[in-house]
């Protein structure tokens, strides 16, 4: 899951980023509304962790832009404002959840997973492609009924393709799921992960469209 953290407290931002990255999340951090707006135009995020009290305005001002995104990310508001009216205002403006500072990073992680499970279950709890069953809400993959063990990076890549099967995904789109702005990746890293998925899922399930990208399809998953 690629996450955008909008937080102007540098110490807190560093701590949250470190915690989530250790849990295999891809995290981009910014400290202002302007930076957050630019980031939302540059990458596709599964979740936005949004502080309200920012140097250049109220974090809620970002919500109309987020609501306009076709594949809208989860929004969890993180703030020191503990008044019920503030929480209601945030939720009514389009936030999915609300967490009051100071908060435990473990609770933030649990809320991220809970909201994602609710969304996945509502949209496509189980995707069937030939001999594959992909359960997005529980992060489980089965091939011919047998569970397939995936690393977090492999799962991140598969999630992007599985939520939009038969669509062509560009290299840039798939790399967004694997790496943040500050991460460095070798030019062939994406191909390495695609190759690993093919070995586990069956090579015919992932098509390469030269010059365009990759596509997950309904096929018989032959072994490589």
mmCIF file of N, CA, C and O in Angstrom, residues 68-146:
data_model
loop_
_atom_site.group_PDB
_atom_site.id
_atom_site.type_symbol
_atom_site.label_atom_id
_atom_site.label_comp_id
_atom_site.label_asym_id
_atom_site.label_seq_id
_atom_site.Cartn_x
_atom_site.Cartn_y
_atom_site.Cartn_z
ATOM 1 N N UNK A 68 -12.239 14.155 -5.697
ATOM 2 C CA UNK A 68 -12.328 14.228 -7.158
ATOM 3 C C UNK A 68 -11.491 13.158 -7.854
ATOM 4 O O UNK A 68 -11.628 12.952 -9.060
ATOM 5 N N UNK A 69 -10.626 12.469 -7.113
ATOM 6 C CA UNK A 69 -9.790 11.423 -7.704
ATOM 7 C C UNK A 69 -10.666 10.228 -8.054
ATOM 8 O O UNK A 69 -11.485 9.781 -7.243
ATOM 9 N N UNK A 70 -10.497 9.698 -9.243
ATOM 10 C CA UNK A 70 -11.356 8.608 -9.706
ATOM 11 C C UNK A 70 -11.271 7.401 -8.777
ATOM 12 O O UNK A 70 -12.301 6.834 -8.392
ATOM 13 N N UNK A 71 -10.067 6.975 -8.458
ATOM 14 C CA UNK A 71 -9.877 5.872 -7.516
ATOM 15 C C UNK A 71 -9.431 6.483 -6.195
ATOM 16 O O UNK A 71 -8.248 6.536 -5.872
ATOM 17 N N UNK A 72 -10.393 6.962 -5.437
ATOM 18 C CA UNK A 72 -10.136 7.793 -4.267
ATOM 19 C C UNK A 72 -9.416 7.019 -3.165
ATOM 20 O O UNK A 72 -9.815 5.914 -2.807
ATOM 21 N N UNK A 73 -8.347 7.600 -2.625
ATOM 22 C CA UNK A 73 -7.649 6.937 -1.521
ATOM 23 C C UNK A 73 -8.432 7.023 -0.214
ATOM 24 O O UNK A 73 -9.284 7.892 -0.037
ATOM 25 N N UNK A 74 -8.128 6.125 0.688
ATOM 26 C CA UNK A 74 -8.619 6.193 2.060
ATOM 27 C C UNK A 74 -8.065 7.463 2.698
ATOM 28 O O UNK A 74 -6.913 7.838 2.457
ATOM 29 N N UNK A 75 -8.847 8.131 3.518
ATOM 30 C CA UNK A 75 -8.366 9.318 4.241
ATOM 31 C C UNK A 75 -8.559 9.105 5.739
ATOM 32 O O UNK A 75 -9.682 8.900 6.208
ATOM 33 N N UNK A 76 -7.459 9.139 6.469
ATOM 34 C CA UNK A 76 -7.515 9.095 7.926
ATOM 35 C C UNK A 76 -6.962 10.414 8.452
ATOM 36 O O UNK A 76 -5.812 10.761 8.184
ATOM 37 N N UNK A 77 -7.795 11.148 9.150
ATOM 38 C CA UNK A 77 -7.395 12.440 9.704
ATOM 39 C C UNK A 77 -6.632 12.218 11.003
ATOM 40 O O UNK A 77 -7.070 11.476 11.883
ATOM 41 N N UNK A 78 -5.470 12.857 11.123
ATOM 42 C CA UNK A 78 -4.634 12.790 12.323
ATOM 43 C C UNK A 78 -4.518 14.195 12.889
ATOM 44 O O UNK A 78 -3.970 15.085 12.238
ATOM 45 N N UNK A 79 -5.023 14.414 14.093
ATOM 46 C CA UNK A 79 -5.031 15.779 14.609
ATOM 47 C C UNK A 79 -5.080 15.817 16.128
ATOM 48 O O UNK A 79 -5.507 14.863 16.778
ATOM 49 N N UNK A 80 -4.634 16.949 16.662
ATOM 50 C CA UNK A 80 -4.716 17.172 18.103
ATOM 51 C C UNK A 80 -6.070 17.743 18.498
ATOM 52 O O UNK A 80 -6.375 17.858 19.683
ATOM 53 N N UNK A 81 -6.893 18.090 17.518
ATOM 54 C CA UNK A 81 -8.213 18.635 17.811
ATOM 55 C C UNK A 81 -9.114 17.504 18.304
ATOM 56 O O UNK A 81 -9.420 16.568 17.560
ATOM 57 N N UNK A 82 -9.532 17.597 19.545
ATOM 58 C CA UNK A 82 -10.282 16.486 20.128
ATOM 59 C C UNK A 82 -11.751 16.817 20.384
ATOM 60 O O UNK A 82 -12.461 16.071 21.057
ATOM 61 N N UNK A 83 -12.227 17.919 19.829
ATOM 62 C CA UNK A 83 -13.631 18.270 19.989
ATOM 63 C C UNK A 83 -14.494 17.409 19.075
ATOM 64 O O UNK A 83 -14.121 17.113 17.928
ATOM 65 N N UNK A 84 -15.653 16.991 19.565
ATOM 66 C CA UNK A 84 -16.560 16.171 18.769
ATOM 67 C C UNK A 84 -16.950 16.894 17.481
ATOM 68 O O UNK A 84 -17.043 16.282 16.407
ATOM 69 N N UNK A 85 -17.155 18.200 17.563
ATOM 70 C CA UNK A 85 -17.548 18.961 16.369
ATOM 71 C C UNK A 85 -16.476 18.902 15.294
ATOM 72 O O UNK A 85 -16.782 18.862 14.101
ATOM 73 N N UNK A 86 -15.196 18.891 15.705
ATOM 74 C CA UNK A 86 -14.101 18.790 14.732
ATOM 75 C C UNK A 86 -14.109 17.424 14.059
ATOM 76 O O UNK A 86 -13.883 17.304 12.851
ATOM 77 N N UNK A 87 -14.370 16.379 14.853
ATOM 78 C CA UNK A 87 -14.407 15.038 14.277
ATOM 79 C C UNK A 87 -15.564 14.914 13.289
ATOM 80 O O UNK A 87 -15.416 14.343 12.202
ATOM 81 N N UNK A 88 -16.709 15.447 13.656
ATOM 82 C CA UNK A 88 -17.874 15.396 12.768
ATOM 83 C C UNK A 88 -17.588 16.153 11.480
ATOM 84 O O UNK A 88 -17.922 15.690 10.377
ATOM 85 N N UNK A 89 -16.956 17.306 11.617
ATOM 86 C CA UNK A 89 -16.645 18.121 10.426
ATOM 87 C C UNK A 89 -15.726 17.363 9.478
ATOM 88 O O UNK A 89 -15.918 17.386 8.258
ATOM 89 N N UNK A 90 -14.726 16.685 10.040
ATOM 90 C CA UNK A 90 -13.795 15.936 9.210
ATOM 91 C C UNK A 90 -14.468 14.772 8.501
ATOM 92 O O UNK A 90 -14.271 14.553 7.300
ATOM 93 N N UNK A 91 -15.295 14.028 9.230
ATOM 94 C CA UNK A 91 -15.977 12.884 8.633
ATOM 95 C C UNK A 91 -16.992 13.329 7.588
ATOM 96 O O UNK A 91 -17.126 12.709 6.528
ATOM 97 N N UNK A 92 -17.717 14.410 7.877
ATOM 98 C CA UNK A 92 -18.696 14.925 6.918
ATOM 99 C C UNK A 92 -18.015 15.449 5.653
ATOM 100 O O UNK A 92 -18.598 15.428 4.565
ATOM 101 N N UNK A 93 -16.770 15.915 5.798
ATOM 102 C CA UNK A 93 -16.038 16.453 4.645
ATOM 103 C C UNK A 93 -15.490 15.346 3.751
ATOM 104 O O UNK A 93 -15.018 15.624 2.648
ATOM 105 N N UNK A 94 -15.546 14.079 4.223
ATOM 106 C CA UNK A 94 -15.114 12.980 3.368
ATOM 107 C C UNK A 94 -14.046 12.080 3.944
ATOM 108 O O UNK A 94 -13.620 11.132 3.279
ATOM 109 N N UNK A 95 -13.585 12.332 5.170
ATOM 110 C CA UNK A 95 -12.587 11.453 5.785
ATOM 111 C C UNK A 95 -13.226 10.108 6.118
ATOM 112 O O UNK A 95 -14.421 10.022 6.408
ATOM 113 N N UNK A 96 -12.428 9.047 6.064
ATOM 114 C CA UNK A 96 -12.924 7.703 6.380
ATOM 115 C C UNK A 96 -12.772 7.355 7.852
ATOM 116 O O UNK A 96 -13.506 6.526 8.373
ATOM 117 N N UNK A 97 -11.816 7.994 8.515
ATOM 118 C CA UNK A 97 -11.583 7.696 9.928
ATOM 119 C C UNK A 97 -10.854 8.876 10.548
ATOM 120 O O UNK A 97 -10.413 9.800 9.861
ATOM 121 N N UNK A 98 -10.720 8.841 11.871
ATOM 122 C CA UNK A 98 -10.208 9.980 12.628
ATOM 123 C C UNK A 98 -9.373 9.439 13.781
ATOM 124 O O UNK A 98 -9.804 8.533 14.487
ATOM 125 N N UNK A 99 -8.182 9.974 13.967
ATOM 126 C CA UNK A 99 -7.313 9.523 15.055
ATOM 127 C C UNK A 99 -6.746 10.743 15.767
ATOM 128 O O UNK A 99 -6.196 11.652 15.138
ATOM 129 N N UNK A 100 -6.916 10.768 17.090
ATOM 130 C CA UNK A 100 -6.507 11.912 17.892
ATOM 131 C C UNK A 100 -5.057 11.751 18.362
ATOM 132 O O UNK A 100 -4.655 10.687 18.821
ATOM 133 N N UNK A 101 -4.279 12.822 18.223
ATOM 134 C CA UNK A 101 -2.906 12.840 18.730
ATOM 135 C C UNK A 101 -2.926 13.048 20.249
ATOM 136 O O UNK A 101 -3.776 13.776 20.749
ATOM 137 N N UNK A 102 -1.972 12.488 20.961
ATOM 138 C CA UNK A 102 -0.965 11.519 20.485
ATOM 139 C C UNK A 102 -1.593 10.148 20.285
ATOM 140 O O UNK A 102 -2.482 9.755 21.038
ATOM 141 N N UNK A 103 -1.142 9.437 19.280
ATOM 142 C CA UNK A 103 -1.706 8.128 18.984
ATOM 143 C C UNK A 103 -0.587 7.092 18.908
ATOM 144 O O UNK A 103 0.580 7.422 18.676
ATOM 145 N N UNK A 104 -0.950 5.857 19.109
ATOM 146 C CA UNK A 104 0.006 4.768 19.010
ATOM 147 C C UNK A 104 0.114 4.354 17.540
ATOM 148 O O UNK A 104 -0.907 4.144 16.884
ATOM 149 N N UNK A 105 1.328 4.227 16.992
ATOM 150 C CA UNK A 105 1.466 3.827 15.587
ATOM 151 C C UNK A 105 0.787 2.497 15.281
ATOM 152 O O UNK A 105 0.294 2.293 14.177
ATOM 153 N N UNK A 106 0.741 1.614 16.280
ATOM 154 C CA UNK A 106 0.074 0.339 16.074
ATOM 155 C C UNK A 106 -1.409 0.508 15.815
ATOM 156 O O UNK A 106 -2.010 -0.216 15.006
ATOM 157 N N UNK A 107 -2.040 1.491 16.493
ATOM 158 C CA UNK A 107 -3.459 1.762 16.256
ATOM 159 C C UNK A 107 -3.671 2.342 14.863
ATOM 160 O O UNK A 107 -4.637 2.001 14.179
ATOM 161 N N UNK A 108 -2.756 3.220 14.444
ATOM 162 C CA UNK A 108 -2.843 3.770 13.095
ATOM 163 C C UNK A 108 -2.779 2.646 12.062
ATOM 164 O O UNK A 108 -3.564 2.608 11.111
ATOM 165 N N UNK A 109 -1.847 1.726 12.249
ATOM 166 C CA UNK A 109 -1.709 0.600 11.343
ATOM 167 C C UNK A 109 -2.993 -0.230 11.310
ATOM 168 O O UNK A 109 -3.473 -0.627 10.237
ATOM 169 N N UNK A 110 -3.560 -0.490 12.490
ATOM 170 C CA UNK A 110 -4.787 -1.280 12.568
ATOM 171 C C UNK A 110 -5.939 -0.582 11.856
ATOM 172 O O UNK A 110 -6.756 -1.222 11.175
ATOM 173 N N UNK A 111 -6.022 0.737 12.004
ATOM 174 C CA UNK A 111 -7.111 1.478 11.353
ATOM 175 C C UNK A 111 -6.939 1.484 9.833
ATOM 176 O O UNK A 111 -7.920 1.376 9.084
ATOM 177 N N UNK A 112 -5.698 1.624 9.374
ATOM 178 C CA UNK A 112 -5.436 1.553 7.939
ATOM 179 C C UNK A 112 -5.909 0.220 7.372
ATOM 180 O O UNK A 112 -6.600 0.158 6.350
ATOM 181 N N UNK A 113 -5.545 -0.844 8.046
ATOM 182 C CA UNK A 113 -5.921 -2.173 7.578
ATOM 183 C C UNK A 113 -7.424 -2.393 7.646
ATOM 184 O O UNK A 113 -8.012 -3.004 6.750
ATOM 185 N N UNK A 114 -8.063 -1.878 8.704
ATOM 186 C CA UNK A 114 -9.504 -2.057 8.861
ATOM 187 C C UNK A 114 -10.277 -1.339 7.755
ATOM 188 O O UNK A 114 -11.211 -1.894 7.167
ATOM 189 N N UNK A 115 -9.889 -0.098 7.463
ATOM 190 C CA UNK A 115 -10.582 0.657 6.420
ATOM 191 C C UNK A 115 -10.356 -0.004 5.063
ATOM 192 O O UNK A 115 -11.268 -0.120 4.243
ATOM 193 N N UNK A 116 -9.126 -0.461 4.819
ATOM 194 C CA UNK A 116 -8.820 -1.117 3.554
ATOM 195 C C UNK A 116 -9.612 -2.418 3.399
ATOM 196 O O UNK A 116 -10.111 -2.730 2.321
ATOM 197 N N UNK A 117 -9.759 -3.165 4.495
ATOM 198 C CA UNK A 117 -10.543 -4.402 4.427
ATOM 199 C C UNK A 117 -12.000 -4.098 4.095
ATOM 200 O O UNK A 117 -12.623 -4.797 3.296
ATOM 201 N N UNK A 118 -12.549 -3.039 4.721
ATOM 202 C CA UNK A 118 -13.941 -2.687 4.445
ATOM 203 C C UNK A 118 -14.123 -2.298 2.980
ATOM 204 O O UNK A 118 -15.093 -2.690 2.330
ATOM 205 N N UNK A 119 -13.192 -1.528 2.463
ATOM 206 C CA UNK A 119 -13.281 -1.108 1.067
ATOM 207 C C UNK A 119 -13.155 -2.295 0.128
ATOM 208 O O UNK A 119 -13.898 -2.425 -0.834
ATOM 209 N N UNK A 120 -12.177 -3.148 0.393
ATOM 210 C CA UNK A 120 -11.947 -4.304 -0.479
ATOM 211 C C UNK A 120 -13.137 -5.246 -0.455
ATOM 212 O O UNK A 120 -13.565 -5.758 -1.489
ATOM 213 N N UNK A 121 -13.683 -5.483 0.737
ATOM 214 C CA UNK A 121 -14.820 -6.390 0.856
ATOM 215 C C UNK A 121 -16.033 -5.849 0.120
ATOM 216 O O UNK A 121 -16.820 -6.602 -0.463
ATOM 217 N N UNK A 122 -16.187 -4.520 0.132
ATOM 218 C CA UNK A 122 -17.346 -3.914 -0.528
ATOM 219 C C UNK A 122 -17.219 -3.947 -2.042
ATOM 220 O O UNK A 122 -18.211 -4.065 -2.760
ATOM 221 N N UNK A 123 -15.976 -3.847 -2.559
ATOM 222 C CA UNK A 123 -15.791 -3.756 -4.001
ATOM 223 C C UNK A 123 -15.585 -5.111 -4.667
ATOM 224 O O UNK A 123 -16.221 -5.428 -5.667
ATOM 225 N N UNK A 124 -14.675 -5.919 -4.134
ATOM 226 C CA UNK A 124 -14.384 -7.216 -4.751
ATOM 227 C C UNK A 124 -13.715 -8.113 -3.732
ATOM 228 O O UNK A 124 -12.497 -8.188 -3.671
ATOM 229 N N UNK A 125 -14.500 -8.808 -2.899
ATOM 230 C CA UNK A 125 -13.911 -9.626 -1.852
ATOM 231 C C UNK A 125 -13.019 -10.731 -2.380
ATOM 232 O O UNK A 125 -11.968 -11.009 -1.838
ATOM 233 N N UNK A 126 -13.426 -11.394 -3.461
ATOM 234 C CA UNK A 126 -12.622 -12.453 -4.050
ATOM 235 C C UNK A 126 -12.656 -12.304 -5.574
ATOM 236 O O UNK A 126 -13.713 -12.231 -6.180
ATOM 237 N N UNK A 127 -11.478 -12.257 -6.178
ATOM 238 C CA UNK A 127 -11.350 -12.154 -7.627
ATOM 239 C C UNK A 127 -10.887 -13.511 -8.143
ATOM 240 O O UNK A 127 -9.885 -14.047 -7.671
ATOM 241 N N UNK A 128 -11.611 -14.076 -9.100
ATOM 242 C CA UNK A 128 -11.264 -15.374 -9.661
ATOM 243 C C UNK A 128 -10.783 -15.201 -11.091
ATOM 244 O O UNK A 128 -11.475 -14.630 -11.932
ATOM 245 N N UNK A 129 -9.580 -15.683 -11.344
ATOM 246 C CA UNK A 129 -8.981 -15.627 -12.666
ATOM 247 C C UNK A 129 -8.424 -17.015 -12.983
ATOM 248 O O UNK A 129 -7.334 -17.369 -12.546
ATOM 249 N N UNK A 130 -9.197 -17.785 -13.713
ATOM 250 C CA UNK A 130 -8.744 -19.133 -14.019
ATOM 251 C C UNK A 130 -8.556 -19.953 -12.762
ATOM 252 O O UNK A 130 -9.490 -20.139 -11.979
ATOM 253 N N UNK A 131 -7.325 -20.428 -12.560
ATOM 254 C CA UNK A 131 -7.044 -21.259 -11.385
ATOM 255 C C UNK A 131 -6.652 -20.435 -10.167
ATOM 256 O O UNK A 131 -6.265 -20.985 -9.139
ATOM 257 N N UNK A 132 -6.749 -19.110 -10.278
ATOM 258 C CA UNK A 132 -6.385 -18.234 -9.167
ATOM 259 C C UNK A 132 -7.609 -17.698 -8.450
ATOM 260 O O UNK A 132 -8.615 -17.348 -9.072
ATOM 261 N N UNK A 133 -7.499 -17.611 -7.137
ATOM 262 C CA UNK A 133 -8.467 -16.901 -6.304
ATOM 263 C C UNK A 133 -7.698 -15.867 -5.487
ATOM 264 O O UNK A 133 -6.792 -16.225 -4.728
ATOM 265 N N UNK A 134 -8.054 -14.589 -5.651
ATOM 266 C CA UNK A 134 -7.360 -13.499 -4.976
ATOM 267 C C UNK A 134 -8.343 -12.827 -4.028
ATOM 268 O O UNK A 134 -9.316 -12.203 -4.464
ATOM 269 N N UNK A 135 -8.094 -12.966 -2.748
ATOM 270 C CA UNK A 135 -8.947 -12.395 -1.704
ATOM 271 C C UNK A 135 -8.309 -11.101 -1.224
ATOM 272 O O UNK A 135 -7.391 -11.109 -0.409
ATOM 273 N N UNK A 136 -8.800 -9.976 -1.740
ATOM 274 C CA UNK A 136 -8.199 -8.682 -1.410
ATOM 275 C C UNK A 136 -8.421 -8.284 0.038
ATOM 276 O O UNK A 136 -7.571 -7.651 0.650
ATOM 277 N N UNK A 137 -9.581 -8.633 0.582
ATOM 278 C CA UNK A 137 -9.901 -8.189 1.934
ATOM 279 C C UNK A 137 -9.038 -8.878 2.988
ATOM 280 O O UNK A 137 -8.817 -8.327 4.056
ATOM 281 N N UNK A 138 -8.541 -10.093 2.688
ATOM 282 C CA UNK A 138 -7.717 -10.822 3.661
ATOM 283 C C UNK A 138 -6.283 -11.036 3.171
ATOM 284 O O UNK A 138 -5.504 -11.726 3.823
ATOM 285 N N UNK A 139 -5.959 -10.456 2.011
ATOM 286 C CA UNK A 139 -4.612 -10.575 1.435
ATOM 287 C C UNK A 139 -4.191 -12.037 1.314
ATOM 288 O O UNK A 139 -3.131 -12.444 1.774
ATOM 289 N N UNK A 140 -5.046 -12.819 0.645
ATOM 290 C CA UNK A 140 -4.780 -14.236 0.433
ATOM 291 C C UNK A 140 -4.871 -14.554 -1.051
ATOM 292 O O UNK A 140 -5.743 -14.034 -1.758
ATOM 293 N N UNK A 141 -3.972 -15.401 -1.511
ATOM 294 C CA UNK A 141 -3.995 -15.872 -2.899
ATOM 295 C C UNK A 141 -3.948 -17.393 -2.881
ATOM 296 O O UNK A 141 -3.142 -17.993 -2.163
ATOM 297 N N UNK A 142 -4.828 -18.006 -3.682
ATOM 298 C CA UNK A 142 -4.810 -19.459 -3.821
ATOM 299 C C UNK A 142 -4.717 -19.811 -5.302
ATOM 300 O O UNK A 142 -5.342 -19.164 -6.142
ATOM 301 N N UNK A 143 -3.929 -20.832 -5.577
ATOM 302 C CA UNK A 143 -3.828 -21.358 -6.930
ATOM 303 C C UNK A 143 -4.251 -22.820 -6.890
ATOM 304 O O UNK A 143 -3.658 -23.625 -6.172
ATOM 305 N N UNK A 144 -5.315 -23.140 -7.633
ATOM 306 C CA UNK A 144 -5.904 -24.480 -7.570
ATOM 307 C C UNK A 144 -6.237 -24.877 -6.143
ATOM 308 O O UNK A 144 -6.078 -26.033 -5.741
ATOM 309 N N UNK A 145 -6.664 -23.880 -5.348
ATOM 310 C CA UNK A 145 -7.061 -24.134 -3.972
ATOM 311 C C UNK A 145 -5.933 -24.167 -2.967
ATOM 312 O O UNK A 145 -6.177 -24.255 -1.758
ATOM 313 N N UNK A 146 -4.697 -24.061 -3.450
ATOM 314 C CA UNK A 146 -3.530 -24.120 -2.560
ATOM 315 C C UNK A 146 -3.039 -22.704 -2.273
ATOM 316 O O UNK A 146 -2.803 -21.926 -3.210
#
